[in-house]
Amino acid sequence: MAAVAVLRAFGARGPICLRRGPWAQLSARFCSRDPAGAGRQESEPRPTSARQLDGIRNIVLSNPKKRNALSLATLKSLQSDILHDADSNDLKVIIISAEGPVFSSGHDLKELTEEQGRDYHAEVFQTCSKVMMLIRNHPVPVIAMVNGLATAAGCQLVASCDIAVASDKSSFATPGVNIGLFCSTPGVALARAVPRKVALEMLFTGEPISAQQALLHGLLSKVVPEAELQEETMRIARKIASLSRPVVSLGKATFYKQLPQDLGTAYYLTSQAMVDNLALRDGQEGITAFLQKRKPIWSHEPLA
């Protein structure tokens, strides 16, 4: 339960039940109480859907009529899908995509009116921040698959993912300044993905950038034709899913841990991580397999 404990530390609430089942749709209620479903009518569709096969979990923002806005209900639903079975060796990688021509338009502005009140507004932004941190601190890589417009918190979601693949028709913006609401929280993830002056131009003007510009500045990992988007994203996901989960998990955690450190501290932390990696059963299996000129057989056993 180590991964769940880590995710709890970054704001997860409610029960986390662990369940398995290839391509079983992840229910709107993982446990008897569904935090994402609070306040929704029983007949209302869940704003996200999730399916898993061969270690790859596909989470889909599935409210295209509302431009996949990151309402509080959507954020809680996304959080549940990310947390589900976080410790299971059956889970190797997560893909986040969306239905319709808009990946996500950001926060639901109807939830940000004066009538909702300051406490509700605080819950919206705090929940959004927790979801973004859950992606960063999740034990498996998270890939954004973008086919369309991603604005404000939608752009923040893309910037928060470990890998981002987009179609050449996609575009990205932080346009809050145009309606009097500066994109301060999206700016946190954006500034960690692109150079400062690029981020500030996007934040100060609200003007969109193309997929090719986003690739040039580091917001995206790859840009492909729309017809090739799913194939290329799945190729990357399948490659990750074929590897040792504890090795990848240790590598992801170490990468982000060393990133803000000075050079000496970064090398100290990563040197420790390399030693820990060698203590993993899969670390030794990989080396042995290489020397014996055979394919490794991963055990996926975590560090004791």
PDB file of C-alpha atoms in Angstrom:
ATOM      1  CA  MET A   1       0.000   0.000   0.000  1.00  0.00           C
ATOM      2  CA  ALA A   2       3.047   2.299  -0.266  1.00  0.00           C
ATOM      3  CA  ALA A   3       1.779   4.181  -3.308  1.00  0.00           C
ATOM      4  CA  VAL A   4      -1.608   4.809  -1.718  1.00  0.00           C
ATOM      5  CA  ALA A   5       0.124   6.176   1.385  1.00  0.00           C
ATOM      6  CA  VAL A   6       2.140   8.580  -0.745  1.00  0.00           C
ATOM      7  CA  LEU A   7      -0.934   9.679  -2.676  1.00  0.00           C
ATOM      8  CA  ARG A   8      -2.844  10.192   0.580  1.00  0.00           C
ATOM      9  CA  ALA A   9      -0.123  12.565   1.663  1.00  0.00           C
ATOM     10  CA  PHE A  10      -0.866  14.665  -1.407  1.00  0.00           C
ATOM     11  CA  GLY A  11      -4.514  15.180  -0.685  1.00  0.00           C
ATOM     12  CA  ALA A  12      -6.475  12.054  -1.582  1.00  0.00           C
ATOM     13  CA  ARG A  13      -9.686  11.738   0.397  1.00  0.00           C
ATOM     14  CA  GLY A  14     -12.231   8.995   0.922  1.00  0.00           C
ATOM     15  CA  PRO A  15     -11.835   5.226   0.707  1.00  0.00           C
ATOM     16  CA  ILE A  16      -9.438   3.683  -1.797  1.00  0.00           C
ATOM     17  CA  CYS A  17     -10.448   0.130  -2.644  1.00  0.00           C
ATOM     18  CA  LEU A  18      -8.120  -2.026  -4.723  1.00  0.00           C
ATOM     19  CA  ARG A  19      -9.760  -4.044  -7.462  1.00  0.00           C
ATOM     20  CA  ARG A  20      -8.636  -5.783 -10.620  1.00  0.00           C
ATOM     21  CA  GLY A  21     -10.171  -6.784 -13.934  1.00  0.00           C
ATOM     22  CA  PRO A  22      -8.854  -6.253 -17.455  1.00  0.00           C
ATOM     23  CA  TRP A  23     -11.001  -3.920 -19.508  1.00  0.00           C
ATOM     24  CA  ALA A  24     -13.604  -3.897 -16.773  1.00  0.00           C
ATOM     25  CA  GLN A  25     -14.964  -0.358 -16.812  1.00  0.00           C
ATOM     26  CA  LEU A  26     -14.037   1.384 -13.596  1.00  0.00           C
ATOM     27  CA  SER A  27     -17.319   1.945 -11.836  1.00  0.00           C
ATOM     28  CA  ALA A  28     -18.560   5.347 -10.739  1.00  0.00           C
ATOM     29  CA  ARG A  29     -18.368   3.899  -7.244  1.00  0.00           C
ATOM     30  CA  PHE A  30     -15.124   2.107  -6.544  1.00  0.00           C
ATOM     31  CA  CYS A  31     -16.277   1.604  -2.940  1.00  0.00           C
ATOM     32  CA  SER A  32     -19.566   1.969  -1.139  1.00  0.00           C
ATOM     33  CA  ARG A  33     -18.989   5.725  -0.937  1.00  0.00           C
ATOM     34  CA  ASP A  34     -17.999   7.618  -4.077  1.00  0.00           C
ATOM     35  CA  PRO A  35     -16.512  11.045  -3.348  1.00  0.00           C
ATOM     36  CA  ALA A  36     -16.676  11.934  -7.038  1.00  0.00           C
ATOM     37  CA  GLY A  37     -20.381  11.189  -7.096  1.00  0.00           C
ATOM     38  CA  ALA A  38     -21.328  13.373  -4.159  1.00  0.00           C
ATOM     39  CA  GLY A  39     -24.154  15.716  -5.034  1.00  0.00           C
ATOM     40  CA  ARG A  40     -24.947  14.116  -8.413  1.00  0.00           C
ATOM     41  CA  GLN A  41     -28.243  12.592  -9.300  1.00  0.00           C
ATOM     42  CA  GLU A  42     -28.114   8.819  -9.758  1.00  0.00           C
ATOM     43  CA  SER A  43     -29.054   9.200 -13.429  1.00  0.00           C
ATOM     44  CA  GLU A  44     -26.301  11.710 -14.266  1.00  0.00           C
ATOM     45  CA  PRO A  45     -23.430  10.252 -16.292  1.00  0.00           C
ATOM     46  CA  ARG A  46     -19.982  10.227 -14.744  1.00  0.00           C
ATOM     47  CA  PRO A  47     -17.844  13.049 -16.242  1.00  0.00           C
ATOM     48  CA  THR A  48     -14.892  10.687 -16.760  1.00  0.00           C
ATOM     49  CA  SER A  49     -14.625   7.056 -17.791  1.00  0.00           C
ATOM     50  CA  ALA A  50     -11.754   4.639 -17.334  1.00  0.00           C
ATOM     51  CA  ARG A  51     -10.785   1.275 -18.775  1.00  0.00           C
ATOM     52  CA  GLN A  52      -7.678  -0.826 -18.297  1.00  0.00           C
ATOM     53  CA  LEU A  53      -6.032  -3.496 -20.422  1.00  0.00           C
ATOM     54  CA  ASP A  54      -2.521  -4.977 -20.378  1.00  0.00           C
ATOM     55  CA  GLY A  55      -1.323  -2.541 -17.741  1.00  0.00           C
ATOM     56  CA  ILE A  56      -2.546   0.552 -19.591  1.00  0.00           C
ATOM     57  CA  ARG A  57      -5.347   2.591 -18.003  1.00  0.00           C
ATOM     58  CA  ASN A  58      -7.211   4.925 -20.334  1.00  0.00           C
ATOM     59  CA  ILE A  59      -8.989   7.760 -18.512  1.00  0.00           C
ATOM     60  CA  VAL A  60     -11.289   9.805 -20.738  1.00  0.00           C
ATOM     61  CA  LEU A  61     -12.798  13.211 -20.020  1.00  0.00           C
ATOM     62  CA  SER A  62     -16.263  12.392 -21.270  1.00  0.00           C
ATOM     63  CA  ASN A  63     -18.361  15.540 -21.100  1.00  0.00           C
ATOM     64  CA  PRO A  64     -17.851  17.080 -24.560  1.00  0.00           C
ATOM     65  CA  LYS A  65     -21.129  19.040 -24.389  1.00  0.00           C
ATOM     66  CA  LYS A  66     -19.510  21.136 -21.660  1.00  0.00           C
ATOM     67  CA  ARG A  67     -16.143  21.196 -23.445  1.00  0.00           C
ATOM     68  CA  ASN A  68     -14.806  18.785 -20.823  1.00  0.00           C
ATOM     69  CA  ALA A  69     -14.716  21.585 -18.266  1.00  0.00           C
ATOM     70  CA  LEU A  70     -12.891  20.664 -15.072  1.00  0.00           C
ATOM     71  CA  SER A  71     -15.856  21.149 -12.765  1.00  0.00           C
ATOM     72  CA  LEU A  72     -15.509  20.072  -9.153  1.00  0.00           C
ATOM     73  CA  ALA A  73     -17.355  16.837  -9.975  1.00  0.00           C
ATOM     74  CA  THR A  74     -15.030  16.182 -12.919  1.00  0.00           C
ATOM     75  CA  LEU A  75     -11.940  16.839 -10.823  1.00  0.00           C
ATOM     76  CA  LYS A  76     -13.127  14.432  -8.129  1.00  0.00           C
ATOM     77  CA  SER A  77     -14.000  11.815 -10.733  1.00  0.00           C
ATOM     78  CA  LEU A  78     -10.570  12.224 -12.341  1.00  0.00           C
ATOM     79  CA  GLN A  79      -8.950  11.924  -8.929  1.00  0.00           C
ATOM     80  CA  SER A  80     -10.794   8.654  -8.281  1.00  0.00           C
ATOM     81  CA  ASP A  81      -9.704   7.241 -11.639  1.00  0.00           C
ATOM     82  CA  ILE A  82      -6.082   8.190 -11.002  1.00  0.00           C
ATOM     83  CA  LEU A  83      -6.069   6.733  -7.480  1.00  0.00           C
ATOM     84  CA  HIS A  84      -7.835   3.492  -8.350  1.00  0.00           C
ATOM     85  CA  ASP A  85      -5.560   0.484  -7.805  1.00  0.00           C
ATOM     86  CA  ALA A  86      -2.521   2.745  -7.592  1.00  0.00           C
ATOM     87  CA  ASP A  87      -0.511   0.013  -5.848  1.00  0.00           C
ATOM     88  CA  SER A  88      -1.429  -2.808  -8.218  1.00  0.00           C
ATOM     89  CA  ASN A  89       1.308  -4.324 -10.360  1.00  0.00           C
ATOM     90  CA  ASP A  90      -1.391  -4.673 -13.022  1.00  0.00           C
ATOM     91  CA  LEU A  91      -1.160  -0.902 -13.565  1.00  0.00           C
ATOM     92  CA  LYS A  92       1.903   0.263 -15.523  1.00  0.00           C
ATOM     93  CA  VAL A  93       0.892   3.526 -17.210  1.00  0.00           C
ATOM     94  CA  ILE A  94      -2.060   5.945 -17.413  1.00  0.00           C
ATOM     95  CA  ILE A  95      -3.320   7.806 -20.492  1.00  0.00           C
ATOM     96  CA  ILE A  96      -5.611  10.838 -20.103  1.00  0.00           C
ATOM     97  CA  SER A  97      -7.590  11.815 -23.197  1.00  0.00           C
ATOM     98  CA  ALA A  98     -10.919  13.448 -24.011  1.00  0.00           C
ATOM     99  CA  GLU A  99     -14.033  13.099 -26.136  1.00  0.00           C
ATOM    100  CA  GLY A 100     -14.878  15.800 -28.648  1.00  0.00           C
ATOM    101  CA  PRO A 101     -12.926  18.666 -30.250  1.00  0.00           C
ATOM    102  CA  VAL A 102     -11.898  20.241 -26.925  1.00  0.00           C
ATOM    103  CA  PHE A 103      -9.496  18.392 -24.637  1.00  0.00           C
ATOM    104  CA  SER A 104     -10.573  20.631 -21.758  1.00  0.00           C
ATOM    105  CA  SER A 105     -11.683  24.237 -21.535  1.00  0.00           C
ATOM    106  CA  GLY A 106     -10.516  24.527 -17.935  1.00  0.00           C
ATOM    107  CA  HIS A 107     -12.628  25.303 -14.890  1.00  0.00           C
ATOM    108  CA  ASP A 108     -16.411  25.528 -15.168  1.00  0.00           C
ATOM    109  CA  LEU A 109     -16.984  29.294 -14.944  1.00  0.00           C
ATOM    110  CA  LYS A 110     -20.510  28.745 -13.587  1.00  0.00           C
ATOM    111  CA  GLU A 111     -18.850  27.403 -10.448  1.00  0.00           C
ATOM    112  CA  LEU A 112     -16.757  30.552 -10.076  1.00  0.00           C
ATOM    113  CA  THR A 113     -19.535  33.118  -9.765  1.00  0.00           C
ATOM    114  CA  GLU A 114     -20.081  35.216  -6.651  1.00  0.00           C
ATOM    115  CA  GLU A 115     -23.149  33.158  -5.758  1.00  0.00           C
ATOM    116  CA  GLN A 116     -21.027  30.067  -5.108  1.00  0.00           C
ATOM    117  CA  GLY A 117     -19.031  31.799  -2.393  1.00  0.00           C
ATOM    118  CA  ARG A 118     -15.391  31.918  -1.356  1.00  0.00           C
ATOM    119  CA  ASP A 119     -15.344  28.537   0.400  1.00  0.00           C
ATOM    120  CA  TYR A 120     -16.632  26.742  -2.702  1.00  0.00           C
ATOM    121  CA  HIS A 121     -14.130  28.567  -4.885  1.00  0.00           C
ATOM    122  CA  ALA A 122     -11.325  27.505  -2.541  1.00  0.00           C
ATOM    123  CA  GLU A 123     -12.465  23.881  -2.748  1.00  0.00           C
ATOM    124  CA  VAL A 124     -12.412  23.995  -6.553  1.00  0.00           C
ATOM    125  CA  PHE A 125      -8.837  25.293  -6.768  1.00  0.00           C
ATOM    126  CA  GLN A 126      -7.552  23.141  -3.924  1.00  0.00           C
ATOM    127  CA  THR A 127      -9.041  20.012  -5.501  1.00  0.00           C
ATOM    128  CA  CYS A 128      -7.558  20.919  -8.874  1.00  0.00           C
ATOM    129  CA  SER A 129      -4.132  21.442  -7.308  1.00  0.00           C
ATOM    130  CA  LYS A 130      -4.376  18.060  -5.553  1.00  0.00           C
ATOM    131  CA  VAL A 131      -5.204  16.310  -8.825  1.00  0.00           C
ATOM    132  CA  MET A 132      -2.197  17.901 -10.549  1.00  0.00           C
ATOM    133  CA  MET A 133       0.071  16.850  -7.669  1.00  0.00           C
ATOM    134  CA  LEU A 134      -1.389  13.327  -7.739  1.00  0.00           C
ATOM    135  CA  ILE A 135      -0.253  13.030 -11.350  1.00  0.00           C
ATOM    136  CA  ARG A 136       3.260  14.157 -10.435  1.00  0.00           C
ATOM    137  CA  ASN A 137       3.480  11.834  -7.427  1.00  0.00           C
ATOM    138  CA  HIS A 138       1.713   8.807  -8.927  1.00  0.00           C
ATOM    139  CA  PRO A 139       3.931   5.707  -9.065  1.00  0.00           C
ATOM    140  CA  VAL A 140       3.362   5.171 -12.800  1.00  0.00           C
ATOM    141  CA  PRO A 141       3.893   7.530 -15.746  1.00  0.00           C
ATOM    142  CA  VAL A 142       0.894   9.577 -16.873  1.00  0.00           C
ATOM    143  CA  ILE A 143       0.517  10.473 -20.550  1.00  0.00           C
ATOM    144  CA  ALA A 144      -1.735  13.212 -21.943  1.00  0.00           C
ATOM    145  CA  MET A 145      -3.205  12.395 -25.366  1.00  0.00           C
ATOM    146  CA  VAL A 146      -4.483  15.694 -26.773  1.00  0.00           C
ATOM    147  CA  ASN A 147      -6.619  16.136 -29.853  1.00  0.00           C
ATOM    148  CA  GLY A 148      -7.985  19.660 -29.819  1.00  0.00           C
ATOM    149  CA  LEU A 149      -8.001  22.747 -27.640  1.00  0.00           C
ATOM    150  CA  ALA A 150      -6.610  22.740 -24.094  1.00  0.00           C
ATOM    151  CA  THR A 151      -7.099  25.990 -22.208  1.00  0.00           C
ATOM    152  CA  ALA A 152      -6.547  27.285 -18.673  1.00  0.00           C
ATOM    153  CA  ALA A 153      -6.763  24.336 -16.250  1.00  0.00           C
ATOM    154  CA  GLY A 154      -6.977  22.071 -19.306  1.00  0.00           C
ATOM    155  CA  CYS A 155      -3.564  23.344 -20.382  1.00  0.00           C
ATOM    156  CA  GLN A 156      -2.457  22.903 -16.768  1.00  0.00           C
ATOM    157  CA  LEU A 157      -3.504  19.252 -16.934  1.00  0.00           C
ATOM    158  CA  VAL A 158      -1.399  18.683 -20.060  1.00  0.00           C
ATOM    159  CA  ALA A 159       1.589  20.442 -18.500  1.00  0.00           C
ATOM    160  CA  SER A 160       1.255  18.326 -15.345  1.00  0.00           C
ATOM    161  CA  CYS A 161       1.484  14.991 -17.170  1.00  0.00           C
ATOM    162  CA  ASP A 162       4.825  13.224 -17.504  1.00  0.00           C
ATOM    163  CA  ILE A 163       4.499  12.833 -21.277  1.00  0.00           C
ATOM    164  CA  ALA A 164       2.194  14.701 -23.661  1.00  0.00           C
ATOM    165  CA  VAL A 165       1.396  13.630 -27.224  1.00  0.00           C
ATOM    166  CA  ALA A 166      -0.840  15.854 -29.354  1.00  0.00           C
ATOM    167  CA  SER A 167      -2.310  15.959 -32.831  1.00  0.00           C
ATOM    168  CA  ASP A 168      -1.180  18.713 -35.153  1.00  0.00           C
ATOM    169  CA  LYS A 169      -4.643  20.308 -34.887  1.00  0.00           C
ATOM    170  CA  SER A 170      -4.271  20.909 -31.148  1.00  0.00           C
ATOM    171  CA  SER A 171      -3.675  24.279 -29.505  1.00  0.00           C
ATOM    172  CA  PHE A 172      -2.999  25.525 -25.999  1.00  0.00           C
ATOM    173  CA  ALA A 173      -3.806  28.698 -24.098  1.00  0.00           C
ATOM    174  CA  THR A 174      -4.127  30.282 -20.678  1.00  0.00           C
ATOM    175  CA  PRO A 175      -6.767  32.899 -21.571  1.00  0.00           C
ATOM    176  CA  GLY A 176      -8.066  33.744 -18.096  1.00  0.00           C
ATOM    177  CA  VAL A 177      -6.668  37.275 -18.214  1.00  0.00           C
ATOM    178  CA  ASN A 178      -9.164  38.081 -20.992  1.00  0.00           C
ATOM    179  CA  ILE A 179     -12.103  37.515 -18.636  1.00  0.00           C
ATOM    180  CA  GLY A 180     -10.507  39.090 -15.588  1.00  0.00           C
ATOM    181  CA  LEU A 181      -9.295  35.864 -13.942  1.00  0.00           C
ATOM    182  CA  PHE A 182      -5.532  35.452 -14.286  1.00  0.00           C
ATOM    183  CA  CYS A 183      -4.464  31.822 -14.789  1.00  0.00           C
ATOM    184  CA  SER A 184      -2.325  31.714 -11.651  1.00  0.00           C
ATOM    185  CA  THR A 185      -2.714  28.004 -10.864  1.00  0.00           C
ATOM    186  CA  PRO A 186      -2.273  26.890 -14.488  1.00  0.00           C
ATOM    187  CA  GLY A 187       0.857  29.036 -14.444  1.00  0.00           C
ATOM    188  CA  VAL A 188       2.422  26.735 -11.845  1.00  0.00           C
ATOM    189  CA  ALA A 189       2.469  23.737 -14.192  1.00  0.00           C
ATOM    190  CA  LEU A 190       3.075  25.835 -17.303  1.00  0.00           C
ATOM    191  CA  ALA A 191       6.163  27.530 -15.844  1.00  0.00           C
ATOM    192  CA  ARG A 192       7.611  24.126 -15.039  1.00  0.00           C
ATOM    193  CA  ALA A 193       7.108  22.922 -18.609  1.00  0.00           C
ATOM    194  CA  VAL A 194       8.121  25.878 -20.811  1.00  0.00           C
ATOM    195  CA  PRO A 195      10.632  28.746 -20.557  1.00  0.00           C
ATOM    196  CA  ARG A 196       9.581  31.638 -18.316  1.00  0.00           C
ATOM    197  CA  LYS A 197       9.150  34.195 -21.079  1.00  0.00           C
ATOM    198  CA  VAL A 198       6.990  31.822 -23.116  1.00  0.00           C
ATOM    199  CA  ALA A 199       4.821  31.102 -20.071  1.00  0.00           C
ATOM    200  CA  LEU A 200       4.448  34.791 -19.265  1.00  0.00           C
ATOM    201  CA  GLU A 201       3.495  35.715 -22.816  1.00  0.00           C
ATOM    202  CA  MET A 202       0.805  33.042 -22.732  1.00  0.00           C
ATOM    203  CA  LEU A 203      -0.383  34.221 -19.300  1.00  0.00           C
ATOM    204  CA  PHE A 204      -0.267  37.977 -20.025  1.00  0.00           C
ATOM    205  CA  THR A 205      -1.926  37.861 -23.453  1.00  0.00           C
ATOM    206  CA  GLY A 206      -4.120  34.761 -23.257  1.00  0.00           C
ATOM    207  CA  GLU A 207      -3.260  34.044 -26.877  1.00  0.00           C
ATOM    208  CA  PRO A 208      -3.085  30.398 -27.970  1.00  0.00           C
ATOM    209  CA  ILE A 209      -0.030  28.584 -29.257  1.00  0.00           C
ATOM    210  CA  SER A 210      -0.093  25.851 -31.864  1.00  0.00           C
ATOM    211  CA  ALA A 211       0.899  22.246 -31.263  1.00  0.00           C
ATOM    212  CA  GLN A 212       4.189  22.843 -33.099  1.00  0.00           C
ATOM    213  CA  GLN A 213       4.947  25.867 -30.918  1.00  0.00           C
ATOM    214  CA  ALA A 214       4.050  23.845 -27.818  1.00  0.00           C
ATOM    215  CA  LEU A 215       6.448  21.118 -28.954  1.00  0.00           C
ATOM    216  CA  LEU A 216       9.215  23.645 -29.621  1.00  0.00           C
ATOM    217  CA  HIS A 217       8.878  25.131 -26.134  1.00  0.00           C
ATOM    218  CA  GLY A 218       8.627  21.820 -24.260  1.00  0.00           C
ATOM    219  CA  LEU A 219       4.936  21.636 -23.376  1.00  0.00           C
ATOM    220  CA  LEU A 220       4.580  18.556 -25.594  1.00  0.00           C
ATOM    221  CA  SER A 221       6.685  15.447 -26.139  1.00  0.00           C
ATOM    222  CA  LYS A 222       5.483  14.757 -29.681  1.00  0.00           C
ATOM    223  CA  VAL A 223       3.158  16.124 -32.348  1.00  0.00           C
ATOM    224  CA  VAL A 224       1.669  13.732 -34.890  1.00  0.00           C
ATOM    225  CA  PRO A 225      -1.094  13.819 -37.517  1.00  0.00           C
ATOM    226  CA  GLU A 226      -4.533  13.301 -36.000  1.00  0.00           C
ATOM    227  CA  ALA A 227      -4.877   9.897 -37.684  1.00  0.00           C
ATOM    228  CA  GLU A 228      -1.710   8.684 -35.938  1.00  0.00           C
ATOM    229  CA  LEU A 229      -2.373  10.114 -32.462  1.00  0.00           C
ATOM    230  CA  GLN A 230      -3.833   7.054 -30.788  1.00  0.00           C
ATOM    231  CA  GLU A 231      -1.359   4.676 -32.426  1.00  0.00           C
ATOM    232  CA  GLU A 232       1.674   6.717 -31.336  1.00  0.00           C
ATOM    233  CA  THR A 233       0.358   7.267 -27.794  1.00  0.00           C
ATOM    234  CA  MET A 234      -0.349   3.565 -27.411  1.00  0.00           C
ATOM    235  CA  ARG A 235       3.088   2.708 -28.782  1.00  0.00           C
ATOM    236  CA  ILE A 236       4.693   4.755 -26.006  1.00  0.00           C
ATOM    237  CA  ALA A 237       2.313   3.327 -23.391  1.00  0.00           C
ATOM    238  CA  ARG A 238       2.928  -0.267 -24.486  1.00  0.00           C
ATOM    239  CA  LYS A 239       6.677   0.269 -24.303  1.00  0.00           C
ATOM    240  CA  ILE A 240       6.406   1.578 -20.722  1.00  0.00           C
ATOM    241  CA  ALA A 241       3.992  -1.233 -19.800  1.00  0.00           C
ATOM    242  CA  SER A 242       6.541  -3.813 -20.999  1.00  0.00           C
ATOM    243  CA  LEU A 243       9.107  -2.631 -18.450  1.00  0.00           C
ATOM    244  CA  SER A 244       9.594  -3.237 -14.734  1.00  0.00           C
ATOM    245  CA  ARG A 245       7.047  -1.213 -12.771  1.00  0.00           C
ATOM    246  CA  PRO A 246       9.260  -0.692  -9.658  1.00  0.00           C
ATOM    247  CA  VAL A 247      12.202   0.393 -11.815  1.00  0.00           C
ATOM    248  CA  VAL A 248      10.072   2.923 -13.715  1.00  0.00           C
ATOM    249  CA  SER A 249       8.408   4.074 -10.485  1.00  0.00           C
ATOM    250  CA  LEU A 250      11.732   4.633  -8.750  1.00  0.00           C
ATOM    251  CA  GLY A 251      13.032   6.445 -11.811  1.00  0.00           C
ATOM    252  CA  LYS A 252      10.030   8.767 -11.995  1.00  0.00           C
ATOM    253  CA  ALA A 253      10.157   9.639  -8.296  1.00  0.00           C
ATOM    254  CA  THR A 254      13.908  10.245  -8.434  1.00  0.00           C
ATOM    255  CA  PHE A 255      13.684  12.418 -11.555  1.00  0.00           C
ATOM    256  CA  TYR A 256      11.234  14.822  -9.920  1.00  0.00           C
ATOM    257  CA  LYS A 257      13.042  14.718  -6.564  1.00  0.00           C
ATOM    258  CA  GLN A 258      16.365  15.817  -8.057  1.00  0.00           C
ATOM    259  CA  LEU A 259      14.935  18.399 -10.447  1.00  0.00           C
ATOM    260  CA  PRO A 260      14.802  21.417  -8.068  1.00  0.00           C
ATOM    261  CA  GLN A 261      18.089  20.565  -6.328  1.00  0.00           C
ATOM    262  CA  ASP A 262      21.519  22.054  -6.846  1.00  0.00           C
ATOM    263  CA  LEU A 263      23.898  19.979  -8.952  1.00  0.00           C
ATOM    264  CA  GLY A 264      25.723  18.331  -6.046  1.00  0.00           C
ATOM    265  CA  THR A 265      22.528  17.389  -4.213  1.00  0.00           C
ATOM    266  CA  ALA A 266      20.988  16.108  -7.433  1.00  0.00           C
ATOM    267  CA  TYR A 267      23.927  13.781  -8.041  1.00  0.00           C
ATOM    268  CA  TYR A 268      23.873  12.626  -4.409  1.00  0.00           C
ATOM    269  CA  LEU A 269      20.161  11.761  -4.582  1.00  0.00           C
ATOM    270  CA  THR A 270      20.414  10.025  -7.941  1.00  0.00           C
ATOM    271  CA  SER A 271      23.490   8.062  -6.863  1.00  0.00           C
ATOM    272  CA  GLN A 272      21.499   6.752  -3.911  1.00  0.00           C
ATOM    273  CA  ALA A 273      18.654   5.908  -6.276  1.00  0.00           C
ATOM    274  CA  MET A 274      20.984   3.952  -8.560  1.00  0.00           C
ATOM    275  CA  VAL A 275      22.158   1.878  -5.578  1.00  0.00           C
ATOM    276  CA  ASP A 276      18.522   1.312  -4.552  1.00  0.00           C
ATOM    277  CA  ASN A 277      17.730   0.325  -8.142  1.00  0.00           C
ATOM    278  CA  LEU A 278      20.474  -2.298  -8.061  1.00  0.00           C
ATOM    279  CA  ALA A 279      18.933  -3.716  -4.877  1.00  0.00           C
ATOM    280  CA  LEU A 280      15.684  -4.359  -6.735  1.00  0.00           C
ATOM    281  CA  ARG A 281      15.188  -7.898  -7.975  1.00  0.00           C
ATOM    282  CA  ASP A 282      14.371  -6.510 -11.406  1.00  0.00           C
ATOM    283  CA  GLY A 283      17.536  -4.416 -11.374  1.00  0.00           C
ATOM    284  CA  GLN A 284      19.627  -7.566 -11.062  1.00  0.00           C
ATOM    285  CA  GLU A 285      17.393  -9.509 -13.453  1.00  0.00           C
ATOM    286  CA  GLY A 286      17.871  -6.889 -16.163  1.00  0.00           C
ATOM    287  CA  ILE A 287      21.648  -6.912 -15.862  1.00  0.00           C
ATOM    288  CA  THR A 288      21.795 -10.718 -15.752  1.00  0.00           C
ATOM    289  CA  ALA A 289      19.535 -11.002 -18.799  1.00  0.00           C
ATOM    290  CA  PHE A 290      21.696  -8.531 -20.726  1.00  0.00           C
ATOM    291  CA  LEU A 291      24.865 -10.460 -19.905  1.00  0.00           C
ATOM    292  CA  GLN A 292      23.178 -13.744 -20.839  1.00  0.00           C
ATOM    293  CA  LYS A 293      21.818 -12.200 -24.059  1.00  0.00           C
ATOM    294  CA  ARG A 294      18.192 -12.993 -23.273  1.00  0.00           C
ATOM    295  CA  LYS A 295      15.053 -11.000 -22.577  1.00  0.00           C
ATOM    296  CA  PRO A 296      14.506 -10.128 -18.917  1.00  0.00           C
ATOM    297  CA  ILE A 297      11.626 -11.667 -16.983  1.00  0.00           C
ATOM    298  CA  TRP A 298      10.328  -8.953 -14.706  1.00  0.00           C
ATOM    299  CA  SER A 299       9.039  -9.854 -11.257  1.00  0.00           C
ATOM    300  CA  HIS A 300       7.737  -6.316 -10.499  1.00  0.00           C
ATOM    301  CA  GLU A 301       8.735  -6.844  -6.866  1.00  0.00           C
ATOM    302  CA  PRO A 302       9.197  -3.541  -5.010  1.00  0.00           C
ATOM    303  CA  LEU A 303      12.209  -2.699  -2.877  1.00  0.00           C
ATOM    304  CA  ALA A 304      11.950  -4.523   0.450  1.00  0.00           C
TER     305      ALA A 304
END
